[in-house]
Structure formats: structure tokens, C-alpha cells
């Protein structure tokens, strides 16, 4: 009798610890799985980038055709951003994530069977809507799982976004260069990974318990008290997304043309160097002040954009990579600092409308200038187009930097008057 009682008493704390650890372990697993899904979604978005040159040669597509294919992705993502957030609140994060994963698979299937630009356009629209929805749902689910760790989650999100895109671009280039069926195999490999992730996602728990059942679309808007902060953050972020759009759509062809190296791996590596350096820059500047980081990023992006013109057009492979790394590092600091600064000043009751406005501006900066770049490249060639848009990016970042400098709080000095009291 005594031994049984003692064993029961001794087992009770252990059982309690196991019960406490189990939810933590499940929460940690869900947290990691959400980042894996986010990285995979961005890898899917980058997969076609090194293949655009192959499409152009085989299907006789112009630079404008390619940039339109790229831009419809951004336009579809913009539409998804307006709907996905309210939808996750109404029906839960998991259903939206499952629909997004299915959409990724459907878009990849269209890519694998495409025989004309129409197929590419359909695939990119599906992927834009799916990846935009996934980004919103993952962001909301991460806050559900770790509501008290928003700073770390935001920091890791930026790193995963840049790294995932780099992996997709570089992996696609390597598979297409070294193995047969270059316009099918890269999509098939990432489709297999997406299917595996879909299975894991289907078995994972729902993270959002307070579902409303009612979809309410949040209208984008910016409160007057933070208008200056929004303009500063958005202008820098938009400039960095112009760089991203040009790199993902036209840069592999530009590097091949200027260096004479017609290798998918070389072009993909040049783009991946930019995204990976952006991830590294964000990792190294985790503890930097947001406004100061954005300001340094703006200044760096001005210099990197202008210096990249002679580097990229020099025809030297090493110079191309140095220019890509410099742009990526500045891009990472600019976007990370701008995003973090904005999140610090948004009123809690208006986060949805302000963030919708922010991302709509970013995706518009990716879509519209990219189409204009394609039209310009079709008429004046890739080198002149790249030089012109590098100057535009430098001017935008310069304007953002000036706004930050002028609106910075003044430094106050305290001096003692004759009575011994302190005055400013």
C-alpha cells in the first residue's frame, strides 16, 4: 500500500512536467513548420527567375513579355493581401494555409505543362495569390504561437523571406543547368517538397481559436499622426522592391549579355548573391535601432545602386557579384529598418489598414517599374535600362534618407543658468 502511494506521488510531478512540455514542444514544432512553409513559398516564387532566359530563347519572348509575366505575380499578391487577413480571422489560419499550399502545387503543375506565355501568366497569377495569402496567414499564425516574441519573429521572417527566395533561384538554376528537362525538373522537385509540407500542414493544429466566422475587408489607410513615418518607411521599402523586381525578372539575362557567360548557374548565383546578402545583413543588424538602420540602408542603397552600374556593365564576373552583394546588403538593411520602424509607430487599432497600405505600395513598386523596365529594355536594351533604373532607385532612397534626417528628433542640450536650475 505504501509503495503504491509513494510511486503515485513520485509519478505525479513527472506526469505534470510531461503535460507542460508537450504543448511547448508542439508549439515549437508549429513555429518551425510555419517558417519552413514561408521559406518554401518564397522559394517557389524565385524558381522561374533563372529560367526566363530559356523561355525567351525557345518561345521568342521580349523583355517586356517577361516583365509582364513577373508583374502579374505582384498584382495577384496585392489582391490576396486585401482578402487573406480577414479570411484567416474568419475561418482560421490552417484552411488558408492549406489552400495556399494547394495553389502552389497547382501553379507548379501549370508551369510544368506550359507551352506558351499564356501558361506562364496563369501560373504566376496562381502563385501570386497563393504566396500572398501564405505570407499573411503564416504571419498571423506565428503571432498566435509566439504572441510575446514579436521582435524575434519579425527578425526571423525577414531572414527567411530573403533566404527562401535565394534557395529557389539558385536551386532552380543548378537543376536546369545540370539535369535534363530544364523547364520541368526544377518545378517537379519543389512540387515534391511542397506536397510533403502540405501533408505535415494537414496534420498540424489550428493556431487561431477565436474565429469570427465573418469576413470583414480592411480598407488600407494611414492615420495622419504617422503620415511622415509611413512616407519615410514606404519610400525606402519601395525602392528596395524595385531592385528586387529588376533582379528577379531581367538580371540573369543582363549578366549573361554583359559577361558573355551564358550559364544558368552563373545568372542564378548573381541573383542569389543579392538575396543571401540581404538575409545576412538582417541577421547581423538585429539589435540596431530601426530608424538608424533604415537611414544607413537608404544611404548604402544610393551608393550601391550607382556603383552597380559600372560594375554590372563592366563585363567582369567578379564585379557583377560584388555589385550584387552590395545591393543585397543595403536592400536588407533598408527594408528591415523601414519595416521595423513602421511597426513601432502604428496605432494598435489600425495595424491591419496600415500594413495593407504598406504592402500594397511595395508590390506596386515591384510590378509597375518592372513592366516599365521591360518596355524600356525592348526599345533601348538591357544595359541602358538597368542604368536608368539604378539611378531612379538611388534618387528614391536619397529622398527617404533626407526625410529621415529632417524629421529626426533634435538633440537637446541642458545647461545651468545663474540660479543653478537646468534649462534647454
PDB file of N, CA, C and O in Angstrom, residues 197-230:
ATOM      1  N   UNK A 197       5.240  19.112 -47.454  1.00  0.00           N
ATOM      2  CA  UNK A 197       4.867  20.151 -46.488  1.00  0.00           C
ATOM      3  C   UNK A 197       3.355  20.222 -46.311  1.00  0.00           C
ATOM      4  O   UNK A 197       2.853  20.450 -45.197  1.00  0.00           O
ATOM      5  N   UNK A 198       2.614  19.999 -47.388  1.00  0.00           N
ATOM      6  CA  UNK A 198       1.153  20.010 -47.317  1.00  0.00           C
ATOM      7  C   UNK A 198       0.650  18.905 -46.393  1.00  0.00           C
ATOM      8  O   UNK A 198      -0.290  19.116 -45.600  1.00  0.00           O
ATOM      9  N   UNK A 199       1.275  17.733 -46.451  1.00  0.00           N
ATOM     10  CA  UNK A 199       0.879  16.627 -45.569  1.00  0.00           C
ATOM     11  C   UNK A 199       1.135  16.988 -44.108  1.00  0.00           C
ATOM     12  O   UNK A 199       0.282  16.777 -43.235  1.00  0.00           O
ATOM     13  N   UNK A 200       2.313  17.528 -43.830  1.00  0.00           N
ATOM     14  CA  UNK A 200       2.637  17.934 -42.460  1.00  0.00           C
ATOM     15  C   UNK A 200       1.674  19.021 -41.986  1.00  0.00           C
ATOM     16  O   UNK A 200       1.203  19.006 -40.844  1.00  0.00           O
ATOM     17  N   UNK A 201       1.352  19.949 -42.862  1.00  0.00           N
ATOM     18  CA  UNK A 201       0.440  21.033 -42.517  1.00  0.00           C
ATOM     19  C   UNK A 201      -0.953  20.504 -42.206  1.00  0.00           C
ATOM     20  O   UNK A 201      -1.620  20.977 -41.281  1.00  0.00           O
ATOM     21  N   UNK A 202      -1.408  19.514 -42.957  1.00  0.00           N
ATOM     22  CA  UNK A 202      -2.734  18.944 -42.729  1.00  0.00           C
ATOM     23  C   UNK A 202      -2.832  18.277 -41.358  1.00  0.00           C
ATOM     24  O   UNK A 202      -3.921  18.215 -40.771  1.00  0.00           O
ATOM     25  N   UNK A 203      -1.720  17.786 -40.845  1.00  0.00           N
ATOM     26  CA  UNK A 203      -1.709  17.112 -39.544  1.00  0.00           C
ATOM     27  C   UNK A 203      -1.453  18.074 -38.381  1.00  0.00           C
ATOM     28  O   UNK A 203      -1.521  17.671 -37.223  1.00  0.00           O
ATOM     29  N   UNK A 204      -1.140  19.329 -38.687  1.00  0.00           N
ATOM     30  CA  UNK A 204      -0.818  20.296 -37.647  1.00  0.00           C
ATOM     31  C   UNK A 204      -2.092  20.906 -37.069  1.00  0.00           C
ATOM     32  O   UNK A 204      -3.142  20.924 -37.716  1.00  0.00           O
ATOM     33  N   UNK A 205      -2.029  21.432 -35.844  1.00  0.00           N
ATOM     34  CA  UNK A 205      -3.224  22.016 -35.220  1.00  0.00           C
ATOM     35  C   UNK A 205      -3.514  23.411 -35.734  1.00  0.00           C
ATOM     36  O   UNK A 205      -2.631  24.089 -36.257  1.00  0.00           O
ATOM     37  N   UNK A 206      -4.753  23.836 -35.553  1.00  0.00           N
ATOM     38  CA  UNK A 206      -5.136  25.219 -35.827  1.00  0.00           C
ATOM     39  C   UNK A 206      -4.587  26.113 -34.712  1.00  0.00           C
ATOM     40  O   UNK A 206      -4.653  25.759 -33.540  1.00  0.00           O
ATOM     41  N   UNK A 207      -4.017  27.245 -35.086  1.00  0.00           N
ATOM     42  CA  UNK A 207      -3.414  28.132 -34.092  1.00  0.00           C
ATOM     43  C   UNK A 207      -4.343  29.248 -33.647  1.00  0.00           C
ATOM     44  O   UNK A 207      -4.077  29.920 -32.653  1.00  0.00           O
ATOM     45  N   UNK A 208      -5.434  29.464 -34.373  1.00  0.00           N
ATOM     46  CA  UNK A 208      -6.328  30.593 -34.094  1.00  0.00           C
ATOM     47  C   UNK A 208      -7.629  30.074 -33.505  1.00  0.00           C
ATOM     48  O   UNK A 208      -8.444  29.467 -34.196  1.00  0.00           O
ATOM     49  N   UNK A 209      -7.834  30.337 -32.209  1.00  0.00           N
ATOM     50  CA  UNK A 209      -9.022  29.807 -31.553  1.00  0.00           C
ATOM     51  C   UNK A 209     -10.228  30.718 -31.638  1.00  0.00           C
ATOM     52  O   UNK A 209     -11.366  30.252 -31.627  1.00  0.00           O
ATOM     53  N   UNK A 210     -10.026  32.015 -31.729  1.00  0.00           N
ATOM     54  CA  UNK A 210     -11.142  32.973 -31.706  1.00  0.00           C
ATOM     55  C   UNK A 210     -11.588  33.337 -33.105  1.00  0.00           C
ATOM     56  O   UNK A 210     -11.510  34.488 -33.535  1.00  0.00           O
ATOM     57  N   UNK A 211     -12.066  32.354 -33.858  1.00  0.00           N
ATOM     58  CA  UNK A 211     -12.515  32.620 -35.230  1.00  0.00           C
ATOM     59  C   UNK A 211     -13.861  33.344 -35.202  1.00  0.00           C
ATOM     60  O   UNK A 211     -14.765  32.980 -34.459  1.00  0.00           O
ATOM     61  N   UNK A 212     -13.989  34.359 -36.052  1.00  0.00           N
ATOM     62  CA  UNK A 212     -15.193  35.192 -36.045  1.00  0.00           C
ATOM     63  C   UNK A 212     -16.300  34.640 -36.924  1.00  0.00           C
ATOM     64  O   UNK A 212     -17.475  34.886 -36.664  1.00  0.00           O
ATOM     65  N   UNK A 213     -15.935  33.926 -38.001  1.00  0.00           N
ATOM     66  CA  UNK A 213     -16.932  33.437 -38.935  1.00  0.00           C
ATOM     67  C   UNK A 213     -17.460  34.499 -39.879  1.00  0.00           C
ATOM     68  O   UNK A 213     -18.278  34.221 -40.751  1.00  0.00           O
ATOM     69  N   UNK A 214     -16.982  35.730 -39.721  1.00  0.00           N
ATOM     70  CA  UNK A 214     -17.445  36.840 -40.564  1.00  0.00           C
ATOM     71  C   UNK A 214     -16.243  37.508 -41.218  1.00  0.00           C
ATOM     72  O   UNK A 214     -15.294  37.899 -40.538  1.00  0.00           O
ATOM     73  N   UNK A 215     -16.265  37.639 -42.541  1.00  0.00           N
ATOM     74  CA  UNK A 215     -15.151  38.232 -43.274  1.00  0.00           C
ATOM     75  C   UNK A 215     -15.387  39.730 -43.400  1.00  0.00           C
ATOM     76  O   UNK A 215     -16.407  40.180 -43.936  1.00  0.00           O
ATOM     77  N   UNK A 216     -14.421  40.504 -42.906  1.00  0.00           N
ATOM     78  CA  UNK A 216     -14.506  41.960 -42.968  1.00  0.00           C
ATOM     79  C   UNK A 216     -13.231  42.496 -43.614  1.00  0.00           C
ATOM     80  O   UNK A 216     -12.155  42.391 -43.048  1.00  0.00           O
ATOM     81  N   UNK A 217     -13.367  43.022 -44.815  1.00  0.00           N
ATOM     82  CA  UNK A 217     -12.216  43.536 -45.551  1.00  0.00           C
ATOM     83  C   UNK A 217     -11.740  44.843 -44.918  1.00  0.00           C
ATOM     84  O   UNK A 217     -12.534  45.763 -44.700  1.00  0.00           O
ATOM     85  N   UNK A 218     -10.453  44.895 -44.607  1.00  0.00           N
ATOM     86  CA  UNK A 218      -9.873  46.092 -44.011  1.00  0.00           C
ATOM     87  C   UNK A 218      -9.438  47.048 -45.120  1.00  0.00           C
ATOM     88  O   UNK A 218      -8.669  46.670 -46.013  1.00  0.00           O
ATOM     89  N   UNK A 219      -9.910  48.273 -45.050  1.00  0.00           N
ATOM     90  CA  UNK A 219      -9.540  49.259 -46.059  1.00  0.00           C
ATOM     91  C   UNK A 219      -8.149  49.831 -45.752  1.00  0.00           C
ATOM     92  O   UNK A 219      -7.899  50.282 -44.634  1.00  0.00           O
ATOM     93  N   UNK A 220      -7.243  49.803 -46.722  1.00  0.00           N
ATOM     94  CA  UNK A 220      -5.917  50.380 -46.482  1.00  0.00           C
ATOM     95  C   UNK A 220      -6.019  51.865 -46.160  1.00  0.00           C
ATOM     96  O   UNK A 220      -6.812  52.591 -46.758  1.00  0.00           O
ATOM     97  N   UNK A 221      -5.227  52.310 -45.217  1.00  0.00           N
ATOM     98  CA  UNK A 221      -5.233  53.710 -44.846  1.00  0.00           C
ATOM     99  C   UNK A 221      -4.097  54.028 -43.898  1.00  0.00           C
ATOM    100  O   UNK A 221      -3.510  53.133 -43.293  1.00  0.00           O
ATOM    101  N   UNK A 222      -3.789  55.317 -43.772  1.00  0.00           N
ATOM    102  CA  UNK A 222      -2.686  55.767 -42.930  1.00  0.00           C
ATOM    103  C   UNK A 222      -3.186  56.892 -42.037  1.00  0.00           C
ATOM    104  O   UNK A 222      -3.633  57.933 -42.542  1.00  0.00           O
ATOM    105  N   UNK A 223      -3.118  56.747 -40.701  1.00  0.00           N
ATOM    106  CA  UNK A 223      -3.527  57.831 -39.804  1.00  0.00           C
ATOM    107  C   UNK A 223      -2.623  59.052 -39.971  1.00  0.00           C
ATOM    108  O   UNK A 223      -1.409  58.922 -40.190  1.00  0.00           O
ATOM    109  N   UNK A 224      -3.196  60.222 -39.851  1.00  0.00           N
ATOM    110  CA  UNK A 224      -2.432  61.466 -40.046  1.00  0.00           C
ATOM    111  C   UNK A 224      -1.223  61.596 -39.123  1.00  0.00           C
ATOM    112  O   UNK A 224      -0.166  62.057 -39.562  1.00  0.00           O
ATOM    113  N   UNK A 225      -1.302  61.173 -37.846  1.00  0.00           N
ATOM    114  CA  UNK A 225      -0.134  61.363 -36.971  1.00  0.00           C
ATOM    115  C   UNK A 225       1.117  60.599 -37.400  1.00  0.00           C
ATOM    116  O   UNK A 225       2.226  60.980 -37.017  1.00  0.00           O
ATOM    117  N   UNK A 226       0.962  59.519 -38.169  1.00  0.00           N
ATOM    118  CA  UNK A 226       2.152  58.750 -38.585  1.00  0.00           C
ATOM    119  C   UNK A 226       2.408  58.870 -40.086  1.00  0.00           C
ATOM    120  O   UNK A 226       3.140  58.067 -40.658  1.00  0.00           O
ATOM    121  N   UNK A 227       1.817  59.881 -40.722  1.00  0.00           N
ATOM    122  CA  UNK A 227       1.963  60.024 -42.174  1.00  0.00           C
ATOM    123  C   UNK A 227       3.418  60.196 -42.581  1.00  0.00           C
ATOM    124  O   UNK A 227       3.879  59.601 -43.560  1.00  0.00           O
ATOM    125  N   UNK A 228       4.166  60.997 -41.827  1.00  0.00           N
ATOM    126  CA  UNK A 228       5.576  61.215 -42.167  1.00  0.00           C
ATOM    127  C   UNK A 228       6.391  59.942 -41.978  1.00  0.00           C
ATOM    128  O   UNK A 228       7.245  59.613 -42.810  1.00  0.00           O
ATOM    129  N   UNK A 229       6.124  59.210 -40.895  1.00  0.00           N
ATOM    130  CA  UNK A 229       6.822  57.941 -40.670  1.00  0.00           C
ATOM    131  C   UNK A 229       6.489  56.930 -41.761  1.00  0.00           C
ATOM    132  O   UNK A 229       7.355  56.196 -42.231  1.00  0.00           O
ATOM    133  N   UNK A 230       5.228  56.904 -42.165  1.00  0.00           N
ATOM    134  CA  UNK A 230       4.814  55.983 -43.214  1.00  0.00           C
ATOM    135  C   UNK A 230       5.500  56.327 -44.529  1.00  0.00           C
ATOM    136  O   UNK A 230       5.972  55.430 -45.244  1.00  0.00           O
TER     137      UNK A 230
END
